[in-house]
Short mmCIF file of C-alpha atoms and ligand atoms in Angstrom, two decimals:
data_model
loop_
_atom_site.label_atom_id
_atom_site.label_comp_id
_atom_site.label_asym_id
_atom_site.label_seq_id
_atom_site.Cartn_x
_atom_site.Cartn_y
_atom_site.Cartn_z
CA UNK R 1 0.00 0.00 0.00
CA UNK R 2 1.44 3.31 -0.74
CA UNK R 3 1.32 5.54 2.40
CA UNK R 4 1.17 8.82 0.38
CA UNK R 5 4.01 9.70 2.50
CA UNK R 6 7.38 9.19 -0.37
CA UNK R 7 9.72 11.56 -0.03
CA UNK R 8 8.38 13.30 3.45
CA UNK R 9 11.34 13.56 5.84
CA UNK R 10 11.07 11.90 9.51
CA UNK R 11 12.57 12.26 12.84
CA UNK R 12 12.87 8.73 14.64
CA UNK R 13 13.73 9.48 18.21
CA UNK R 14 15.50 6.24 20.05
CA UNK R 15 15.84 4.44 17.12
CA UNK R 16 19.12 1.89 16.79
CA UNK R 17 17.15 -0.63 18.14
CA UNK R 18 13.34 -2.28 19.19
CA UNK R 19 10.03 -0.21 18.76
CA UNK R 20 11.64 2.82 17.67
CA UNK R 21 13.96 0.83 14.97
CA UNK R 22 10.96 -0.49 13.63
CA UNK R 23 9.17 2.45 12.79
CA UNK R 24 11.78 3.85 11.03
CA UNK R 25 12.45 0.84 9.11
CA UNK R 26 8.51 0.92 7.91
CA UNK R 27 9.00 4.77 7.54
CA UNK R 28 12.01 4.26 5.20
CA UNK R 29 9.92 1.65 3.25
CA UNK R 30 6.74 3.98 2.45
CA UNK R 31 10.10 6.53 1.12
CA UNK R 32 10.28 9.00 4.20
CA UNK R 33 14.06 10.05 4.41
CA UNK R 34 15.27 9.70 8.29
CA UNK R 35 17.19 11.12 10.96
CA UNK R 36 17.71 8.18 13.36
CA UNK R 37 18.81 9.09 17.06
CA UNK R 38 19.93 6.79 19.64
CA UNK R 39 22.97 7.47 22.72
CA UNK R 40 25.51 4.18 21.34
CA UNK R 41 27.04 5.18 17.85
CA UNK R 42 27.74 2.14 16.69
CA UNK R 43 24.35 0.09 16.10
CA UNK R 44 22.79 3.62 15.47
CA UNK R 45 25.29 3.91 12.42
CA UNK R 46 24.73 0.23 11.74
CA UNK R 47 21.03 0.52 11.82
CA UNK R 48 21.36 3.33 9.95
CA UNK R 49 23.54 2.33 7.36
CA UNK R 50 21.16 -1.09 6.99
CA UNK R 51 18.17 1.16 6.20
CA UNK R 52 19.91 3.00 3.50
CA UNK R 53 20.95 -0.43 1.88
CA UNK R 54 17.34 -1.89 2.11
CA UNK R 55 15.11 1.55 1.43
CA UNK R 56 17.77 3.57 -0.71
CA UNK R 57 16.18 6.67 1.19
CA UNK R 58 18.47 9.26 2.96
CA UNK R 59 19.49 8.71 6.70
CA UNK R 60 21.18 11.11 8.73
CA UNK R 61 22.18 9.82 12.18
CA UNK R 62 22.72 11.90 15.44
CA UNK R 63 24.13 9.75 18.28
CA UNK R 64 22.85 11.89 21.53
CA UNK R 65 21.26 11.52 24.75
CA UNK R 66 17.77 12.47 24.00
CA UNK R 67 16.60 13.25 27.29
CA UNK R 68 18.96 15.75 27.57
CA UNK R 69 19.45 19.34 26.75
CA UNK R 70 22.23 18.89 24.78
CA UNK R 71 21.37 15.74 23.14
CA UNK R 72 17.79 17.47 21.91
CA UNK R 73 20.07 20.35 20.82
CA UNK R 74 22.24 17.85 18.71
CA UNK R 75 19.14 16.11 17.27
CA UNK R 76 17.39 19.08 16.27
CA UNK R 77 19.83 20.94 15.18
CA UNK R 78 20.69 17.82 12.30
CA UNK R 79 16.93 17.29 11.88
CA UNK R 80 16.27 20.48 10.42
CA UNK R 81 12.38 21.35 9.26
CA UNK R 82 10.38 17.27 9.17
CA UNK R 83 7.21 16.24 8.36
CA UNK R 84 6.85 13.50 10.50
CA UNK R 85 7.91 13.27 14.59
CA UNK R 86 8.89 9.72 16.70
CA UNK R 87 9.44 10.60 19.32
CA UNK R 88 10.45 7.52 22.16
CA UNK R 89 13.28 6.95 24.77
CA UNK R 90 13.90 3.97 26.88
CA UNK R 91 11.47 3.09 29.76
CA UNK R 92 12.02 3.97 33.32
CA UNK R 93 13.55 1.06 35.88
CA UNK R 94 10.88 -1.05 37.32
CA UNK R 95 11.17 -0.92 41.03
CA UNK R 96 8.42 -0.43 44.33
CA UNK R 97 6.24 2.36 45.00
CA UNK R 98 7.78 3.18 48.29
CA UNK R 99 11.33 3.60 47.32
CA UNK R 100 11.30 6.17 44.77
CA UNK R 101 12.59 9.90 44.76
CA UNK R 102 11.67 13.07 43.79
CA UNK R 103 15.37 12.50 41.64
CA UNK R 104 13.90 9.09 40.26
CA UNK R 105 10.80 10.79 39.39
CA UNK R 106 12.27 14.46 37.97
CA UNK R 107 13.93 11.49 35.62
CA UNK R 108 11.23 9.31 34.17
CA UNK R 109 9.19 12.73 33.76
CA UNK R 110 12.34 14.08 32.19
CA UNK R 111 12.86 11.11 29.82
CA UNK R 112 9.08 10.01 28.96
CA UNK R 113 7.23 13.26 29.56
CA UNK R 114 9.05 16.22 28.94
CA UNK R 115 11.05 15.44 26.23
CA UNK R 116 8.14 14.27 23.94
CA UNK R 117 6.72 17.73 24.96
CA UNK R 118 10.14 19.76 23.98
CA UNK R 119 10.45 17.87 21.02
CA UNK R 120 6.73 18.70 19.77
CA UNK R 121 7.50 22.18 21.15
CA UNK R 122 10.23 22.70 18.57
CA UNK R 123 9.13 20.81 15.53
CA UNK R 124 4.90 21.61 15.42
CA UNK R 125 4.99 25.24 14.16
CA UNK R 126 7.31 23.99 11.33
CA UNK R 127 4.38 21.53 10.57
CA UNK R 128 1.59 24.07 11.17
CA UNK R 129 3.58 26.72 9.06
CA UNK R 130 3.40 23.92 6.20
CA UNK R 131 0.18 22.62 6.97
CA UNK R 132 0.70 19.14 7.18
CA UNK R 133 2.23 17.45 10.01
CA UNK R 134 2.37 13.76 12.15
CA UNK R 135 3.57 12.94 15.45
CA UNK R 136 3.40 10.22 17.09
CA UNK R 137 4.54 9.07 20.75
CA UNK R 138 5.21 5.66 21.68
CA UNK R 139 3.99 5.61 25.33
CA UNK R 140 3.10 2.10 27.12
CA UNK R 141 0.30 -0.16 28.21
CA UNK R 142 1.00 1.39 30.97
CA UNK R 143 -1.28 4.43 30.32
CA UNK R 144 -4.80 2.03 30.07
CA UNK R 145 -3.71 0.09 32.79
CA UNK R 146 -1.23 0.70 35.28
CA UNK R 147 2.10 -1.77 35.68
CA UNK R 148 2.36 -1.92 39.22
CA UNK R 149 6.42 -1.95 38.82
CA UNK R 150 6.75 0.28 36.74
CA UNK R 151 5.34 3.25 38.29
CA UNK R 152 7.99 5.99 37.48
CA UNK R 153 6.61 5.31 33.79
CA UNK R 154 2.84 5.21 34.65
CA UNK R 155 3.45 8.40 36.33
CA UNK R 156 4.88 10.27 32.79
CA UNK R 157 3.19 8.60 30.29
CA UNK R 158 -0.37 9.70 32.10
CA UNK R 159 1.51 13.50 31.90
CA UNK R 160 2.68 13.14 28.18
CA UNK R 161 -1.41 11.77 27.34
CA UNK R 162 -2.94 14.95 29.18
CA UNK R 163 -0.56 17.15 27.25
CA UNK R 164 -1.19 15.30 23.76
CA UNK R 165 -4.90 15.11 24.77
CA UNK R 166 -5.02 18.51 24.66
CA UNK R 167 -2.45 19.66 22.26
CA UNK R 168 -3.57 17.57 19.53
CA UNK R 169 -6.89 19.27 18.93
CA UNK R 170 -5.40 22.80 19.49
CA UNK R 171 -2.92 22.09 16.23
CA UNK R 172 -5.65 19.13 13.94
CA UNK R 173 -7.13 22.54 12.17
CA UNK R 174 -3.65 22.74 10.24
CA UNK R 175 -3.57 19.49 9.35
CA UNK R 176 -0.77 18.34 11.93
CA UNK R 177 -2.23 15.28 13.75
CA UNK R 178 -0.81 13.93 16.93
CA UNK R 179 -1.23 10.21 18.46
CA UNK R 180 0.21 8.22 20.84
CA UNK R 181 0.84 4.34 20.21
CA UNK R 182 1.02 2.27 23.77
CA UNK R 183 2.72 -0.85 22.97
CA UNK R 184 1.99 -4.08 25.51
CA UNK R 185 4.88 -6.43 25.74
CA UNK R 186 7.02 -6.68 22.17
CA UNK R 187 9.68 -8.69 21.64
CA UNK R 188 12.79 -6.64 21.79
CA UNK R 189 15.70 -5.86 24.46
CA UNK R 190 13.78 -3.97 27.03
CA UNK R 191 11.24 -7.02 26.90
CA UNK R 192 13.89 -9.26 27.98
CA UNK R 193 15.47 -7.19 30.40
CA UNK R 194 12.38 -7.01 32.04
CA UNK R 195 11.78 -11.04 31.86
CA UNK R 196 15.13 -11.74 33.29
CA UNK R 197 14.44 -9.11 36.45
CA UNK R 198 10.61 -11.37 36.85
CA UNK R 199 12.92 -14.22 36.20
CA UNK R 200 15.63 -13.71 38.80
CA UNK R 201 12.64 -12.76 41.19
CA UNK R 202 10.60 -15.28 41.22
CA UNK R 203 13.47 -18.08 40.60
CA UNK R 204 12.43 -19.18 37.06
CA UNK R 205 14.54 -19.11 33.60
CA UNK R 206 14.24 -16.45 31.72
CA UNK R 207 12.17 -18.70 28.71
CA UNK R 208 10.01 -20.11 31.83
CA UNK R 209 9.38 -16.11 32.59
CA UNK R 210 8.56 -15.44 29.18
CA UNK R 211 6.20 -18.57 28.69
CA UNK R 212 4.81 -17.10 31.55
CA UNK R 213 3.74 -13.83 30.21
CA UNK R 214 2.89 -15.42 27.00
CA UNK R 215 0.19 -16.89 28.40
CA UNK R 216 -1.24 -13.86 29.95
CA UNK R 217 -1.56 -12.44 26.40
CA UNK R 218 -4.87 -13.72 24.35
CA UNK R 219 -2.76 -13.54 21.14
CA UNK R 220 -0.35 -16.35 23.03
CA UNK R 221 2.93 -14.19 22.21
CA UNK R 222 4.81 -11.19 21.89
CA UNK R 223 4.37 -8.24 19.70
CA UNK R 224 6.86 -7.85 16.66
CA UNK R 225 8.73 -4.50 16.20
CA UNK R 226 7.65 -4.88 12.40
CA UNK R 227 3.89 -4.72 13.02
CA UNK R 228 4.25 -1.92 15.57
CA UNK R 229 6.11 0.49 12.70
CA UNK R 230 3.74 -0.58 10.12
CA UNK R 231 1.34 0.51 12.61
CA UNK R 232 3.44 3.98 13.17
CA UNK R 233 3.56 4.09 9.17
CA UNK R 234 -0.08 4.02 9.06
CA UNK R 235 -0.65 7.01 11.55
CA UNK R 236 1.75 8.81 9.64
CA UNK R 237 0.59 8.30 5.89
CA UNK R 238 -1.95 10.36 4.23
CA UNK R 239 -4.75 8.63 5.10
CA UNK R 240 -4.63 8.64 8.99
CA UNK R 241 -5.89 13.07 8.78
CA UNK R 242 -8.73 12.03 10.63
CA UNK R 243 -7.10 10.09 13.57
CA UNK R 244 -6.43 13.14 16.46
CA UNK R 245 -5.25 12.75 20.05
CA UNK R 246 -5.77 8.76 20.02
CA UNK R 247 -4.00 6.16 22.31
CA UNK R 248 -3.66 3.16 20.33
CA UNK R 249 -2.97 -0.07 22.24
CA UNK R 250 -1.07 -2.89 20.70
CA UNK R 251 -0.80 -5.74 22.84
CA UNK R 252 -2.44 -8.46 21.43
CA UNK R 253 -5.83 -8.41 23.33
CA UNK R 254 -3.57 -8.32 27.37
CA UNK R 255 -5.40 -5.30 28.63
CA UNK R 256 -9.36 -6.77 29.36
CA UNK R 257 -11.31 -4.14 28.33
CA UNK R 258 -14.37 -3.22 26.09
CA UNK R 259 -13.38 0.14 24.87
P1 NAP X 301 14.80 -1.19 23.44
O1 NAP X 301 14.62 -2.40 22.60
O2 NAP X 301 15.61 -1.26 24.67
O3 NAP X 301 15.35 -0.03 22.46
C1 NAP X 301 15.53 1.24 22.94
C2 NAP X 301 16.13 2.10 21.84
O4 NAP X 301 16.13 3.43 22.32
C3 NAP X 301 17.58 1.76 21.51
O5 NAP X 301 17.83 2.11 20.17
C4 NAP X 301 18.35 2.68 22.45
O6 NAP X 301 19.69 2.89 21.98
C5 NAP X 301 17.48 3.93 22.36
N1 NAP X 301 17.54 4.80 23.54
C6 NAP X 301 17.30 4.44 24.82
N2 NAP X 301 17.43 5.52 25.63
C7 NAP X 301 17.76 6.56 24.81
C8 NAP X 301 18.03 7.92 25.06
N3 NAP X 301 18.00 8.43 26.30
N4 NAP X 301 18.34 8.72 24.01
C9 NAP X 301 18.37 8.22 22.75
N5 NAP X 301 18.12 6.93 22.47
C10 NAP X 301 17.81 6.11 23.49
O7 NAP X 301 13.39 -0.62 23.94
P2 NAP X 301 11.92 -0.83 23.30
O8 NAP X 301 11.36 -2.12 23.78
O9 NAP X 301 11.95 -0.56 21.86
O10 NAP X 301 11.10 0.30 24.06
C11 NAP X 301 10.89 1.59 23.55
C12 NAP X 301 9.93 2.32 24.47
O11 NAP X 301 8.69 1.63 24.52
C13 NAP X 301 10.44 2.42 25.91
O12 NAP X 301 10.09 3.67 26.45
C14 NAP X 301 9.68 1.31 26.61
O13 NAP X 301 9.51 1.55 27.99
C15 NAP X 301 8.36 1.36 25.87
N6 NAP X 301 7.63 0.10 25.99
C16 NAP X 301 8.17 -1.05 25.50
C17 NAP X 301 7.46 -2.24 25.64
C18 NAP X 301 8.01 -3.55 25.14
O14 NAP X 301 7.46 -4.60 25.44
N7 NAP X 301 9.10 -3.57 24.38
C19 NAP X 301 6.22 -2.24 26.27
C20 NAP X 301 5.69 -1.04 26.75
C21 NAP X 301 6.42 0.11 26.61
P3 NAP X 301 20.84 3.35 23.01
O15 NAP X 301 20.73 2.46 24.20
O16 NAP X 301 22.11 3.18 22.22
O17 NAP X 301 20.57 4.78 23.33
#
């Protein structure tokens, strides 16, 4: 299908690797040229350098902290004017309610909340100058139903929703839409980090773990990174205009709930 989207240009936040990777490898293949971010150089270059060999579209890639100042600065700065904003970072530690501190929280709400928020703050009147614009923010599961573990991110992903909640129908009259995509569990290295913590926890192998959450999920397995940038593609292609301020879960049926 063509995504009406060929030759738009993209910023990918956290992107070398799992969720993030895959979006801009389904980006690249509708023809959106890229700039990739991600802190380790090395798979970010190889990434990058894989996407140019498979898509033949242009990739520039910033290795930077994206939660930082400085890092945003970097990425920004390389990105120039795009069409089309990722924006992602890695999750907050899992840990228990009790222990965390206003540091641990300034954190998560620096890396999952506020950044998203800079990021749109910089790049949306570009897109409302030109009058056509997509974002989307890969939040969490977390947002419909709260990980008890992982509270530092249910506590900035609910922020980032309010703010795209909002934002989103202050900026869908000039044809910029923004959406946030909550993943459930997908098969990538945060997955397994987080299987071999449950693992070492509750005295199981890490494949027992896993089985283990498998079975909690009606579609009996884990989420690919290729579906969940084909579903990024989608929201960013012509044809998603319509879609404003939407949380869309995909987690193969694991949250319970009618709407
Ligand atoms: P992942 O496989 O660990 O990949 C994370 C990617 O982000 C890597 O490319 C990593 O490269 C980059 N990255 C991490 N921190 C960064 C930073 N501060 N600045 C720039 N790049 C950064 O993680 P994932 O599973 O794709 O998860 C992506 C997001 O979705 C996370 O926020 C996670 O909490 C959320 N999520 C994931 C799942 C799941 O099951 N996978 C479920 C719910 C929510 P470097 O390390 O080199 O920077």
């Amino acid at each position: 299908m063509d995504l009406g989207i060929r030759g738009k240009r993209a910023l990918v936040c956290a992107s070398s690797k799992g969720l993030g990777r895959g979006c801009a490898e389904a980006l690249a293949e509708a023809g959106v040229d890229l700039v990739m971010n991600a802190r380790g150089a090395e798979a970010l270059e190889a990434a990058a350098a894989a996407i140019r060999a498979r898509h033949g579209v242009s990739v520039t890639a910033v290795a930077a902290d994206i939660t930082t100042e400085a890092g945003r600065r970097a990425v920004l700065a390389a990105a120039g004017s795009v069409d089309i904003l990722v924006t992602n970072a890695g999750g907050p530690p899992p840990g228990l309610w009790s222990d965390w501190t206003r540091d641990d929280f300034i954190k998560a709400l620096d890396g999952n909340m506020l950044t998203p928020i800079a990021l749109m703050q910089a790049l949306l009147p570009g897109m409302i100058d030109r009058g056509w614009g997509r974002v989307v923010n890969i939040t969490s599961q977390a947002v419909k139903a709260p990980i008890g573990v992982l509270g530092l991110s249910n506590s900035a992903r609910a922020g980032l929703t309010g703010f795209v909640a909002g934002t989103a129908r202050q900026v869908a009259g000039k044809g910029v839409t923004i959406n946030n995509l909550l993943p459930g569990v997908h098969d990538t290295d945060r997955a397994v980090s987080l299987d071999a913590g449950v693992a070492r926890a509750q005295g199981l192998t890490p494949a027992e773990a896993r089985t283990a959450r498998e079975a909690t999920i009606p579609a009996g397995r884990y989420g690919t990174a290729e579906e969940f940038g084909a579903a990024c593609a989608f929201l960013c292609s012509q044809y998603a205009g319509f879609m404003v301020g939407q949380n869309i879960l995909l987690d193969g049926g694991a949250i319970n709930t009618t709407l």
